[in-house]
Rosetta silent file (secondary structure, phi, psi, omega in degrees, C-alpha in Angstrom):
SEQUENCE: MPAGSETATKEGTEGMETRDLTHCKDGEPYRELVSALAAKLREVRKERGMNLAELARELGTHVSYLFAMESARPYASVDGLIRTLIALGVSRSELAGAIAGPGEGAPE
SCORE:     score description
SCORE:     0.000 S_00000001
   1 L     0.000  138.589 -177.729   68.918   82.987  182.562 S_00000001
   2 L   -64.004  147.836  177.943   72.736   83.331  182.650 S_00000001
   3 L   -61.303  138.183  176.623   74.294   86.460  181.217 S_00000001
   4 L    84.683   -2.048  178.980   75.426   86.028  177.634 S_00000001
   5 L   -80.771  157.985 -178.900   73.193   83.041  176.903 S_00000001
   6 L   -95.695  150.471  177.641   71.161   82.956  173.726 S_00000001
   7 E  -131.920  152.148  175.419   67.397   82.781  173.649 S_00000001
   8 E   -94.870  119.870  177.612   64.845   81.890  171.011 S_00000001
   9 L  -141.671  161.679  173.017   62.293   84.653  170.587 S_00000001
  10 L  -127.317  152.663  177.461   60.026   86.036  167.883 S_00000001
  11 L   -60.307  143.252  177.693   58.870   89.579  167.412 S_00000001
  12 L    80.030   15.945 -179.819   55.572   90.214  169.141 S_00000001
  13 L  -113.491   29.381  179.562   56.070   87.539  171.790 S_00000001
  14 L   -55.213  138.233  178.071   56.689   89.844  174.730 S_00000001
  15 L    85.210   -9.348  178.973   55.890   88.152  178.001 S_00000001
  16 L   -86.422  153.408 -179.966   56.147   84.668  176.529 S_00000001
  17 L   -66.232  140.604  175.583   58.626   82.180  177.882 S_00000001
  18 L  -107.687  160.074 -176.453   61.937   81.952  176.044 S_00000001
  19 E  -111.340  130.898  178.134   64.057   78.862  175.629 S_00000001
  20 E   -73.243  121.637 -177.915   67.750   78.773  176.567 S_00000001
  21 L  -105.386    6.086 -177.346   69.700   77.687  173.473 S_00000001
  22 H   -54.512  -39.116 -177.658   73.181   77.740  174.965 S_00000001
  23 H   -64.641  -22.749 -176.835   73.246   73.934  175.060 S_00000001
  24 H   -62.018  -29.720 -178.662   72.691   73.730  171.281 S_00000001
  25 H   -69.756  -15.347  178.573   76.279   74.750  170.588 S_00000001
  26 H   -89.513   -9.523 -174.510   77.476   71.565  172.277 S_00000001
  27 L   -84.870  154.640  179.699   75.394   69.311  170.025 S_00000001
  28 H   -60.175  -43.223  179.606   76.564   67.438  166.961 S_00000001
  29 H   -58.392  -37.939  179.519   74.045   69.095  164.578 S_00000001
  30 H   -65.625  -45.118  179.691   75.383   72.535  165.503 S_00000001
  31 H   -63.463  -37.842  177.671   79.002   71.477  164.931 S_00000001
  32 H   -64.318  -40.543  178.792   78.056   69.928  161.573 S_00000001
  33 H   -64.792  -45.609  177.780   76.367   73.168  160.534 S_00000001
  34 H   -60.255  -43.734 -179.946   79.395   75.241  161.557 S_00000001
  35 H   -62.855  -41.694  179.792   81.687   72.847  159.655 S_00000001
  36 H   -64.665  -43.552  179.362   79.542   73.024  156.500 S_00000001
  37 H   -69.607  -35.713  177.122   79.456   76.827  156.553 S_00000001
  38 H   -63.202  -41.754  178.538   83.191   77.002  157.305 S_00000001
  39 H   -64.058  -38.333  177.850   83.893   74.810  154.278 S_00000001
  40 H   -65.241  -41.160  177.530   81.733   77.105  152.130 S_00000001
  41 H   -60.774  -46.393  178.729   83.657   80.153  153.350 S_00000001
  42 H   -61.237  -42.516  179.278   86.970   78.494  152.512 S_00000001
  43 H   -60.974  -46.931 -179.694   85.618   77.487  149.074 S_00000001
  44 H   -61.938  -44.368 -179.546   84.456   81.036  148.274 S_00000001
  45 H   -61.399  -44.911 -178.555   87.775   82.517  149.378 S_00000001
  46 H   -68.097  -36.969  176.400   89.767   80.061  147.246 S_00000001
  47 H   -59.817  -33.292  178.662   87.488   80.615  144.231 S_00000001
  48 L   -81.958   -6.281 -179.771   88.365   84.305  144.492 S_00000001
  49 L    68.668   32.400 -176.445   92.052   83.436  144.652 S_00000001
  50 L  -109.753  149.695  169.668   92.446   85.259  147.961 S_00000001
  51 L   -93.777  175.030 -177.172   94.412   84.454  151.072 S_00000001
  52 H   -61.095  -37.814 -178.975   93.019   85.132  154.539 S_00000001
  53 H   -64.681  -41.787  179.387   94.788   88.492  154.833 S_00000001
  54 H   -65.587  -42.770  179.501   93.309   89.734  151.562 S_00000001
  55 H   -66.524  -40.703  177.799   89.827   88.596  152.497 S_00000001
  56 H   -59.982  -42.766  179.127   90.116   90.132  155.961 S_00000001
  57 H   -63.128  -43.953  179.969   91.120   93.431  154.389 S_00000001
  58 H   -62.111  -38.515 -177.403   88.161   93.280  151.948 S_00000001
  59 H   -88.594  -10.347 -178.161   85.704   92.556  154.762 S_00000001
  60 L    71.030   38.011 -179.600   87.288   94.956  157.247 S_00000001
  61 L  -130.914 -173.657 -177.402   87.920   92.249  159.823 S_00000001
  62 L   -98.402  146.398  177.343   90.850   90.392  161.368 S_00000001
  63 H   -57.466  -41.498 -177.983   92.695   87.430  159.889 S_00000001
  64 H   -62.280  -34.586  178.011   92.375   85.584  163.199 S_00000001
  65 H   -65.910  -47.225  179.301   88.574   85.939  163.056 S_00000001
  66 H   -65.810  -39.222  177.985   88.410   84.493  159.538 S_00000001
  67 H   -60.620  -43.742  179.358   90.863   81.740  160.442 S_00000001
  68 H   -62.305  -40.558  179.746   88.686   80.749  163.403 S_00000001
  69 H   -68.587  -46.911 -179.903   85.609   80.661  161.189 S_00000001
  70 H   -64.360  -28.245 -179.149   87.251   78.680  158.379 S_00000001
  71 L   -88.568    0.523 -179.280   88.658   76.239  160.913 S_00000001
  72 L    52.966   43.204  176.275   85.216   75.788  162.514 S_00000001
  73 L   -58.930  154.909 -177.684   86.645   76.602  165.928 S_00000001
  74 L   -56.452  -27.324 -178.560   84.220   76.039  168.805 S_00000001
  75 L   -93.168    2.249  173.639   83.651   79.776  169.149 S_00000001
  76 L   -72.986  130.397 -176.203   82.863   80.265  165.441 S_00000001
  77 L  -103.708  150.876  175.664   79.164   81.064  165.237 S_00000001
  78 H   -59.799  -43.797  179.958   76.628   80.134  162.612 S_00000001
  79 H   -58.388  -47.568  179.376   75.480   83.750  162.611 S_00000001
  80 H   -62.202  -41.243  178.735   78.996   85.064  161.985 S_00000001
  81 H   -65.152  -45.997 -179.525   79.593   82.574  159.195 S_00000001
  82 H   -63.758  -44.186  179.193   76.293   83.334  157.479 S_00000001
  83 H   -61.520  -39.978  179.361   76.819   87.100  157.739 S_00000001
  84 H   -66.838  -44.087  179.376   80.319   86.765  156.279 S_00000001
  85 H   -63.811  -40.351  177.729   79.131   84.564  153.419 S_00000001
  86 H   -64.645  -40.417  177.796   76.304   86.987  152.610 S_00000001
  87 H   -61.594  -26.985  178.335   78.788   89.889  152.648 S_00000001
  88 L   -86.560    0.865  176.746   80.774   87.931  150.069 S_00000001
  89 L    88.845   14.883  177.812   77.722   87.679  147.832 S_00000001
  90 L   -72.701  129.695 -177.426   76.809   84.061  148.502 S_00000001
  91 L   -76.766  164.927  177.120   73.148   83.535  147.593 S_00000001
  92 H   -60.748  -39.511 -179.537   70.531   81.952  149.811 S_00000001
  93 H   -66.983  -35.647  175.556   70.377   78.931  147.532 S_00000001
  94 H   -66.289  -40.541  176.834   74.163   78.475  147.803 S_00000001
  95 H   -61.722  -44.796  179.740   73.885   78.730  151.596 S_00000001
  96 H   -62.388  -39.413  177.737   71.088   76.170  151.595 S_00000001
  97 H   -64.502  -38.737  178.976   73.193   73.872  149.410 S_00000001
  98 H   -66.707  -38.057 -178.962   76.150   74.198  151.772 S_00000001
  99 H   -72.580  -40.018 -178.733   73.935   73.398  154.743 S_00000001
 100 H   -65.904  -35.556 -179.350   72.207   70.473  153.011 S_00000001
 101 L    93.485  165.777 -177.370   75.536   68.913  152.085 S_00000001
 102 L   -64.094  136.536  176.303   76.674   67.123  148.968 S_00000001
 103 L    79.304   -8.636 -178.450   74.073   64.985  147.265 S_00000001
 104 L   -92.055  -23.544 -179.336   71.240   66.136  149.527 S_00000001
 105 L    75.448  148.799  179.084   70.153   69.104  147.419 S_00000001
 106 L   -82.370  144.481  176.852   69.012   72.462  148.634 S_00000001
 107 L   -65.520  147.835 -179.555   65.433   72.819  149.827 S_00000001
 108 L   -99.500    0.000    0.000   63.147   74.615  147.392 S_00000001
């Protein structure tokens, strides 16, 4: 497997075959998920009345990192977006609602 590629594994599955997930980032569902989470991040920041610099300072990160995430740049990761939203106090149900999209409802 190429260096730096992602794999799907579960704890306790040592010795089992893993699946290369690198290709998933090129797919439309992945981009839609990144876009939905990016929109939620932007919404939370604006609800707090903060600009990117203020939010970066609060989170201890760089403005360019937050800008890339809010803009759903190709290198913005779902993991990074979710971790940032959780650090901002976004609940699981809010995350699920953001992922489900408007009118679809969050899974129960």
